[in-house]
PDB file of C-alpha atoms in Angstrom:
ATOM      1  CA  UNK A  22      12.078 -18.448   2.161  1.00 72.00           C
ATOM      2  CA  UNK A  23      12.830 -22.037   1.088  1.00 77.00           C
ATOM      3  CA  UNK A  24      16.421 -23.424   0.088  1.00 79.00           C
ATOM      4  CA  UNK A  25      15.248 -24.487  -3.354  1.00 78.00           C
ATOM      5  CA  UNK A  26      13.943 -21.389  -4.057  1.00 75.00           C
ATOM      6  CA  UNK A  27      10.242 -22.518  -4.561  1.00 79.00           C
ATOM      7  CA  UNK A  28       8.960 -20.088  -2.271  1.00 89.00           C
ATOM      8  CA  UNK A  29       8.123 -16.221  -2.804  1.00 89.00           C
ATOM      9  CA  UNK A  30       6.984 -12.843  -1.298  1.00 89.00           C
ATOM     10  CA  UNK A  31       4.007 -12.133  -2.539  1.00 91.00           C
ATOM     11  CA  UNK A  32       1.796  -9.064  -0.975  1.00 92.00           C
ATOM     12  CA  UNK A  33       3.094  -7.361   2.124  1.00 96.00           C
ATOM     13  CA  UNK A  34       2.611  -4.382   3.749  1.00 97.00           C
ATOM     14  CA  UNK A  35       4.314  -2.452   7.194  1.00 98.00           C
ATOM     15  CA  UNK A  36       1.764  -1.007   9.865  1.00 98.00           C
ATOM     16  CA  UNK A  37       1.690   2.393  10.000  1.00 96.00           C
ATOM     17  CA  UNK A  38       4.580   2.842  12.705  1.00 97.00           C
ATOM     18  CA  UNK A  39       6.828   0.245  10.908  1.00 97.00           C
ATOM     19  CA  UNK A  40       6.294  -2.467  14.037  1.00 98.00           C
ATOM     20  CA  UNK A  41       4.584  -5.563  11.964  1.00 98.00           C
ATOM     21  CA  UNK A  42       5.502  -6.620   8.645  1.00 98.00           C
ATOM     22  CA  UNK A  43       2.578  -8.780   7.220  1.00 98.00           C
ATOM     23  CA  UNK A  44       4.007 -10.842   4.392  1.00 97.00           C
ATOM     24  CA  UNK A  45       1.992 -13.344   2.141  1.00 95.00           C
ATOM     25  CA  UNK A  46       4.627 -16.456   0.821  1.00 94.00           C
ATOM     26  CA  UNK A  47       3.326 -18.556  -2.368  1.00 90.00           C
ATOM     27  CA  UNK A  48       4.662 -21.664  -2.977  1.00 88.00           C
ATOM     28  CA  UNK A  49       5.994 -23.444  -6.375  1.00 83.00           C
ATOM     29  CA  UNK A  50       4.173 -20.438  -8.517  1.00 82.00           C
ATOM     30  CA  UNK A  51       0.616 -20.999  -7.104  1.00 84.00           C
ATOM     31  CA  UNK A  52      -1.515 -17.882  -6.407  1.00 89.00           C
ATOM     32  CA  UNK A  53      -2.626 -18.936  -2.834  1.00 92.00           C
ATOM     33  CA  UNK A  54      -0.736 -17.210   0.245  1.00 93.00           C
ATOM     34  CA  UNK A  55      -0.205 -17.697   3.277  1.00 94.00           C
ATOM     35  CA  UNK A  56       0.269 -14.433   5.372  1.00 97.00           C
ATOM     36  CA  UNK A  57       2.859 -14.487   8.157  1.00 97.00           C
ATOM     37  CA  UNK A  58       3.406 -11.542  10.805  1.00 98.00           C
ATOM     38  CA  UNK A  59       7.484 -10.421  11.982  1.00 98.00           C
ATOM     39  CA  UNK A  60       7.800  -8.189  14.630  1.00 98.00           C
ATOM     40  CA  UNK A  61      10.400  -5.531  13.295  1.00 98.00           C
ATOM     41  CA  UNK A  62      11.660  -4.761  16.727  1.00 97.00           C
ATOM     42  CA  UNK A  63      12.442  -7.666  17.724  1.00 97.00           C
ATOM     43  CA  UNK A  64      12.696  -9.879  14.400  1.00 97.00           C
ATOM     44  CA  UNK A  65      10.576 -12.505  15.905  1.00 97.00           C
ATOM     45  CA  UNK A  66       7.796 -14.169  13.560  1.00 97.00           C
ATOM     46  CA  UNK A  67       4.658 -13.981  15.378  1.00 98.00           C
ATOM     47  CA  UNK A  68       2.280 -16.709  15.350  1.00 97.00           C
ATOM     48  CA  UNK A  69      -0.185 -15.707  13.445  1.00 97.00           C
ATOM     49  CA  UNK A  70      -0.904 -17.414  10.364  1.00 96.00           C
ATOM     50  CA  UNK A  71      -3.656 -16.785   7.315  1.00 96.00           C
ATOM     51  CA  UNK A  72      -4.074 -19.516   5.322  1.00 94.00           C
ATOM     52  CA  UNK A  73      -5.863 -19.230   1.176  1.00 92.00           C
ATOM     53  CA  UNK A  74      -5.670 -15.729   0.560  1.00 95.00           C
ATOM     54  CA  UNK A  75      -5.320 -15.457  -2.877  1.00 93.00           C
ATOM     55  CA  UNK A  76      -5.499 -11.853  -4.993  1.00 93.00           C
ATOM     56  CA  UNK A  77      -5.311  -9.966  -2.120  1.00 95.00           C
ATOM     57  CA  UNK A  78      -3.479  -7.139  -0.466  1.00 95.00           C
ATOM     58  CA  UNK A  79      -3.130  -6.452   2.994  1.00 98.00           C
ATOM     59  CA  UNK A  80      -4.004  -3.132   4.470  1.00 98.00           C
ATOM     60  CA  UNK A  81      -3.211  -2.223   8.129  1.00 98.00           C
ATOM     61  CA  UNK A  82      -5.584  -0.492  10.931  1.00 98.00           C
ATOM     62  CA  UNK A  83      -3.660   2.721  12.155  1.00 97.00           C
ATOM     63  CA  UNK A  84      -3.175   1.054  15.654  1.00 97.00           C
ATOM     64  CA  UNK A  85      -1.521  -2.051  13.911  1.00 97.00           C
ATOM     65  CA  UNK A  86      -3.803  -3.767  16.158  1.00 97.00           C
ATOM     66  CA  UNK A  87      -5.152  -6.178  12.479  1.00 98.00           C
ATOM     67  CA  UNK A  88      -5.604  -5.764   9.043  1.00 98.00           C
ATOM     68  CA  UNK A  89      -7.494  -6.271   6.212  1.00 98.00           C
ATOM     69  CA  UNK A  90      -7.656  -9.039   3.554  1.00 98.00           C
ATOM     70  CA  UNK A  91      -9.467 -11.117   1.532  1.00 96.00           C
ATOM     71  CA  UNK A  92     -10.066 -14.840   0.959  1.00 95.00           C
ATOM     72  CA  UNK A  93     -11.495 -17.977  -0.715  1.00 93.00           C
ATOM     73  CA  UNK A  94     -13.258 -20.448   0.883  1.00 91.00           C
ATOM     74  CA  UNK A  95     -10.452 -23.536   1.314  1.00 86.00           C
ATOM     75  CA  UNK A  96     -10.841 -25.431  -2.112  1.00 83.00           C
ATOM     76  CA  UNK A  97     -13.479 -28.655  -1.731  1.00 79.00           C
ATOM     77  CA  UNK A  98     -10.329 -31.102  -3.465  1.00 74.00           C
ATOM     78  CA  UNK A  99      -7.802 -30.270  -0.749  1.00 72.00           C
ATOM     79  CA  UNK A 100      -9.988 -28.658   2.188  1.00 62.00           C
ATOM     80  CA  UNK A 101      -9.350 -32.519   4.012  1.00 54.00           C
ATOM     81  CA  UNK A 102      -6.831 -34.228   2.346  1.00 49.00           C
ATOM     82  CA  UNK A 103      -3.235 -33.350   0.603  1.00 47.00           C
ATOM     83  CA  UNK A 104      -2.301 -29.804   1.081  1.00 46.00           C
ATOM     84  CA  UNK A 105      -5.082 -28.320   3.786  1.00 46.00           C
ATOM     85  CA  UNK A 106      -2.559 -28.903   6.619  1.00 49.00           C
ATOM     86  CA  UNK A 107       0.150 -27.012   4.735  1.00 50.00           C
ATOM     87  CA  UNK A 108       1.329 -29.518   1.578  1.00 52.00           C
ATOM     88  CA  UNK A 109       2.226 -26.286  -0.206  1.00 58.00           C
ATOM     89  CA  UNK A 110       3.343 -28.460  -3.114  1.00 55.00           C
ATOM     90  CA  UNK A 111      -0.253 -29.383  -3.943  1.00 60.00           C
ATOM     91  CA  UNK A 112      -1.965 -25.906  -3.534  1.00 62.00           C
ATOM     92  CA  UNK A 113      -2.389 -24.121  -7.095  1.00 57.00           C
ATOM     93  CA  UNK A 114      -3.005 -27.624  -8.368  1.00 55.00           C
ATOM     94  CA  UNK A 115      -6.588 -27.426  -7.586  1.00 59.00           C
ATOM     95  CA  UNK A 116      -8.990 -27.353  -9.997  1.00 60.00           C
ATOM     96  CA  UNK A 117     -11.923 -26.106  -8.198  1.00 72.00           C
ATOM     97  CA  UNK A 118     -13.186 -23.078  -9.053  1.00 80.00           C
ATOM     98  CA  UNK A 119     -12.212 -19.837  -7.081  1.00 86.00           C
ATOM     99  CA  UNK A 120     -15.088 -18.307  -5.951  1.00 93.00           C
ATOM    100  CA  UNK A 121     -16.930 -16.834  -2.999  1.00 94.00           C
ATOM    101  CA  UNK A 122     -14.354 -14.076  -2.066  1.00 95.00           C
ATOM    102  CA  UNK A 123     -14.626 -12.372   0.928  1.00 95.00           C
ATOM    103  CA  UNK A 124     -12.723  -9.153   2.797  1.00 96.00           C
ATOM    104  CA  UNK A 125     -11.868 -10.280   6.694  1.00 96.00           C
ATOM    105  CA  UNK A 126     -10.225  -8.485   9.859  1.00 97.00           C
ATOM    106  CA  UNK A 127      -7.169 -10.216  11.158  1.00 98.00           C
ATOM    107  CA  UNK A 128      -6.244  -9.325  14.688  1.00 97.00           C
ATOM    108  CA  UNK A 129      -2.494  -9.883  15.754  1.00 98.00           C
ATOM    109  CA  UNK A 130      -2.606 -13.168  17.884  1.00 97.00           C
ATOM    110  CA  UNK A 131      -5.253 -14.512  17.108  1.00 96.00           C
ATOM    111  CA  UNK A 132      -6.078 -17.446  15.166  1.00 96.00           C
ATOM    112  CA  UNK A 133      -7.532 -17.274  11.887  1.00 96.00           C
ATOM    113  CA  UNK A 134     -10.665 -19.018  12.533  1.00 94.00           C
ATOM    114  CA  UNK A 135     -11.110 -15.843  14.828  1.00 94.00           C
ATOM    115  CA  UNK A 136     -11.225 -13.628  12.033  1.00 95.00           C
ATOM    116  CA  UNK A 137     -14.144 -11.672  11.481  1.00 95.00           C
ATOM    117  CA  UNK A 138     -16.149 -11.686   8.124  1.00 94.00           C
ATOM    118  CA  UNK A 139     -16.254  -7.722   7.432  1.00 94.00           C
ATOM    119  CA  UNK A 140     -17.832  -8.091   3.585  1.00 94.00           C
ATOM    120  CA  UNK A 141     -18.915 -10.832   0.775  1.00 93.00           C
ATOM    121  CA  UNK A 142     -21.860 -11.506  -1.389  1.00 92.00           C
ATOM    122  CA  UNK A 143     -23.149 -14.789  -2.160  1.00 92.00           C
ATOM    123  CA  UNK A 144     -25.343 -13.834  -4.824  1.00 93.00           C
ATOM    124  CA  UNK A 145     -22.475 -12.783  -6.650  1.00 92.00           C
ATOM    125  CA  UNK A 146     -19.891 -15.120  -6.272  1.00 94.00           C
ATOM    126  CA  UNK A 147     -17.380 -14.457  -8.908  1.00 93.00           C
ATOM    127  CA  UNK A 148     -17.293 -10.668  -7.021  1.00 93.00           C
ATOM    128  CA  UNK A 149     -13.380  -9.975  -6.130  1.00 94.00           C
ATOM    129  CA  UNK A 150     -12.251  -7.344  -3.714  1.00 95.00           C
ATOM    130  CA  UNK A 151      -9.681  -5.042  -2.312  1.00 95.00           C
ATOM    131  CA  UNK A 152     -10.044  -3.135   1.128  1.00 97.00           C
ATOM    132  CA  UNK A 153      -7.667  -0.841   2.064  1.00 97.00           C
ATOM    133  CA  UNK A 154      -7.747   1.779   5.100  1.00 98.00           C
ATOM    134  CA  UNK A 155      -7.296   5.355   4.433  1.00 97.00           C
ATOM    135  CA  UNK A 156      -4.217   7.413   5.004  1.00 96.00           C
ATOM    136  CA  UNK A 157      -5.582   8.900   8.268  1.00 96.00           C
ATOM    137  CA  UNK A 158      -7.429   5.606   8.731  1.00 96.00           C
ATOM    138  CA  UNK A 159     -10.878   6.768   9.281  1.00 97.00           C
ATOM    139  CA  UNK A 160     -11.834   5.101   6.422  1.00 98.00           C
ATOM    140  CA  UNK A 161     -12.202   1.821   4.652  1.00 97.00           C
ATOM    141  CA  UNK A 162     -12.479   1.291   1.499  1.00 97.00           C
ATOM    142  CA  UNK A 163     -13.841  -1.387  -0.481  1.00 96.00           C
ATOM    143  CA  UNK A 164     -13.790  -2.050  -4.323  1.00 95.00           C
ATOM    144  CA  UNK A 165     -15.195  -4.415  -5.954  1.00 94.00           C
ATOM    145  CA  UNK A 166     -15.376  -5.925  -9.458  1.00 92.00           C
ATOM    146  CA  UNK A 167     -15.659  -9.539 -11.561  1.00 88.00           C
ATOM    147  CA  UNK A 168     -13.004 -10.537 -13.168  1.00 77.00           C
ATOM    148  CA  UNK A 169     -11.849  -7.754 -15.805  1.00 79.00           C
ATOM    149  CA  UNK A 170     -14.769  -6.604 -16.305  1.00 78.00           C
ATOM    150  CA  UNK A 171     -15.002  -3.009 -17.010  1.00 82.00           C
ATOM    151  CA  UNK A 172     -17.279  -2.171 -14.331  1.00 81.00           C
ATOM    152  CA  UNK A 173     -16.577  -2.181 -10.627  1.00 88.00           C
ATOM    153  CA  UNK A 174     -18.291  -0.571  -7.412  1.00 92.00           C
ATOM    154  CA  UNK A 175     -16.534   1.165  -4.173  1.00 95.00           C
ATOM    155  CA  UNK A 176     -17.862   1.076  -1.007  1.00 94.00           C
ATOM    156  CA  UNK A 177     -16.783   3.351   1.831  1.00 96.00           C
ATOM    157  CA  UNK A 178     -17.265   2.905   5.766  1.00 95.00           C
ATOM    158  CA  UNK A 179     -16.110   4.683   8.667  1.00 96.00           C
ATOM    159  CA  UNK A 180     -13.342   2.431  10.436  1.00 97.00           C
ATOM    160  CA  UNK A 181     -14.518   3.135  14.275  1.00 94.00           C
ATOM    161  CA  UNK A 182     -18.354   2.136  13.117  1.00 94.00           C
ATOM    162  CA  UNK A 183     -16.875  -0.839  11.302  1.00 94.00           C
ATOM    163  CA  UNK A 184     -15.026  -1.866  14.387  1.00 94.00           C
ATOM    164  CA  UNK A 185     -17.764  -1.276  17.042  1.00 92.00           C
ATOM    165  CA  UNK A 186     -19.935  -3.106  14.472  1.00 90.00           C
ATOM    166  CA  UNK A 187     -18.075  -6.238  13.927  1.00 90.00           C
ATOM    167  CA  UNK A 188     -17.814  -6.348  17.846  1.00 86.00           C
ATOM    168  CA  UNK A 189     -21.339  -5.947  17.843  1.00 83.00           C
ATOM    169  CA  UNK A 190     -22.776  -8.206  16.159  1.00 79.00           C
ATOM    170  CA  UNK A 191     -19.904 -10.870  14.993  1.00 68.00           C
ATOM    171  CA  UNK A 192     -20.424 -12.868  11.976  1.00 64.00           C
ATOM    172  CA  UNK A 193     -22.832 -10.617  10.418  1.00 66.00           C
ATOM    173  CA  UNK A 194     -21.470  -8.362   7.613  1.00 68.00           C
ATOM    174  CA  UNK A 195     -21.341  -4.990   6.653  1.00 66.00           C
TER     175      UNK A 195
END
């Protein structure tokens, strides 16, 4: 991952037939990811990239057509300066506030700003999440709590309604 050994494997996750390996690095100890895709069958790192996922784990759709995962908004200090084009050095050193979480779709080759929004709340910003598809991937399923709190919520939603819903009517959420 790096020479120095500054680098490390942080979530991953293999589709369902084993084909894509989504794996999130984090640099010099900091909690933010970035998520790379390998093809297993041909060892080849795809080109997709997701950038300031943080707390998240990835969960595959049964077609390993995309997955699951959540994110912060880019933090305000580095967002256009040191560390928004990839300074990995300077991410974690941020002291903005983490908040505004959200649960997106990432479709292989595509680029992240592609991505569609599938769940936040803006009323409740310090809300966290995890989404992860069902064994028979029919379902999704979305938890949700605030910090560790000793209450949290689950949500459940069809996968082939999500879909045709985010294809829809993009941007809007579930």
């Amino acid at each position: 991952l790096a020479v120095d050994g500054t680098k490390s494997l942080v979530a991953t996750s293999f589709s369902d037939s084993g084909r894509y390996w989504a794996h999130g690095v984090s640099a010099s100890g900091s909690d933010w990811q970035t998520v790379h895709v390998k093809d297993t069958s041909t060892g080849e790192l795809l080109s997709d990239k997701v950038e300031w996922v943080k707390f998240s784990g990835i969960s595959w759709l049964k077609d390993d057509s995309g997955f699951f995962y959540n994110r912060y908004p880019a933090p305000a200090s580095l967002a256009s300066g040191d560390g928004a084009g990839g300074d990995d050095a300077k991410r974690g050193s941020e002291t903005d506030a983490n908040v505004n979480m959200a649960v997106y779709l990432h479709l292989l080759g595509t680029p992240q700003d592609r991505d569609r929004l599938v769940y936040r709340t803006p009323d409740t910003p310090k809300w966290m999440f995890g989404a992860h598809v069902t064994d028979d991937g029919e379902h999704l399923v979305l938890t949700v709590r605030e910090s560790t709190a000793k209450v949290n919520r689950v949500f459940i939603a069809r996968v082939p309604e999500l879909l045709r819903h985010l294809e829809d009517r993009p941007g809007e959420v579930i």
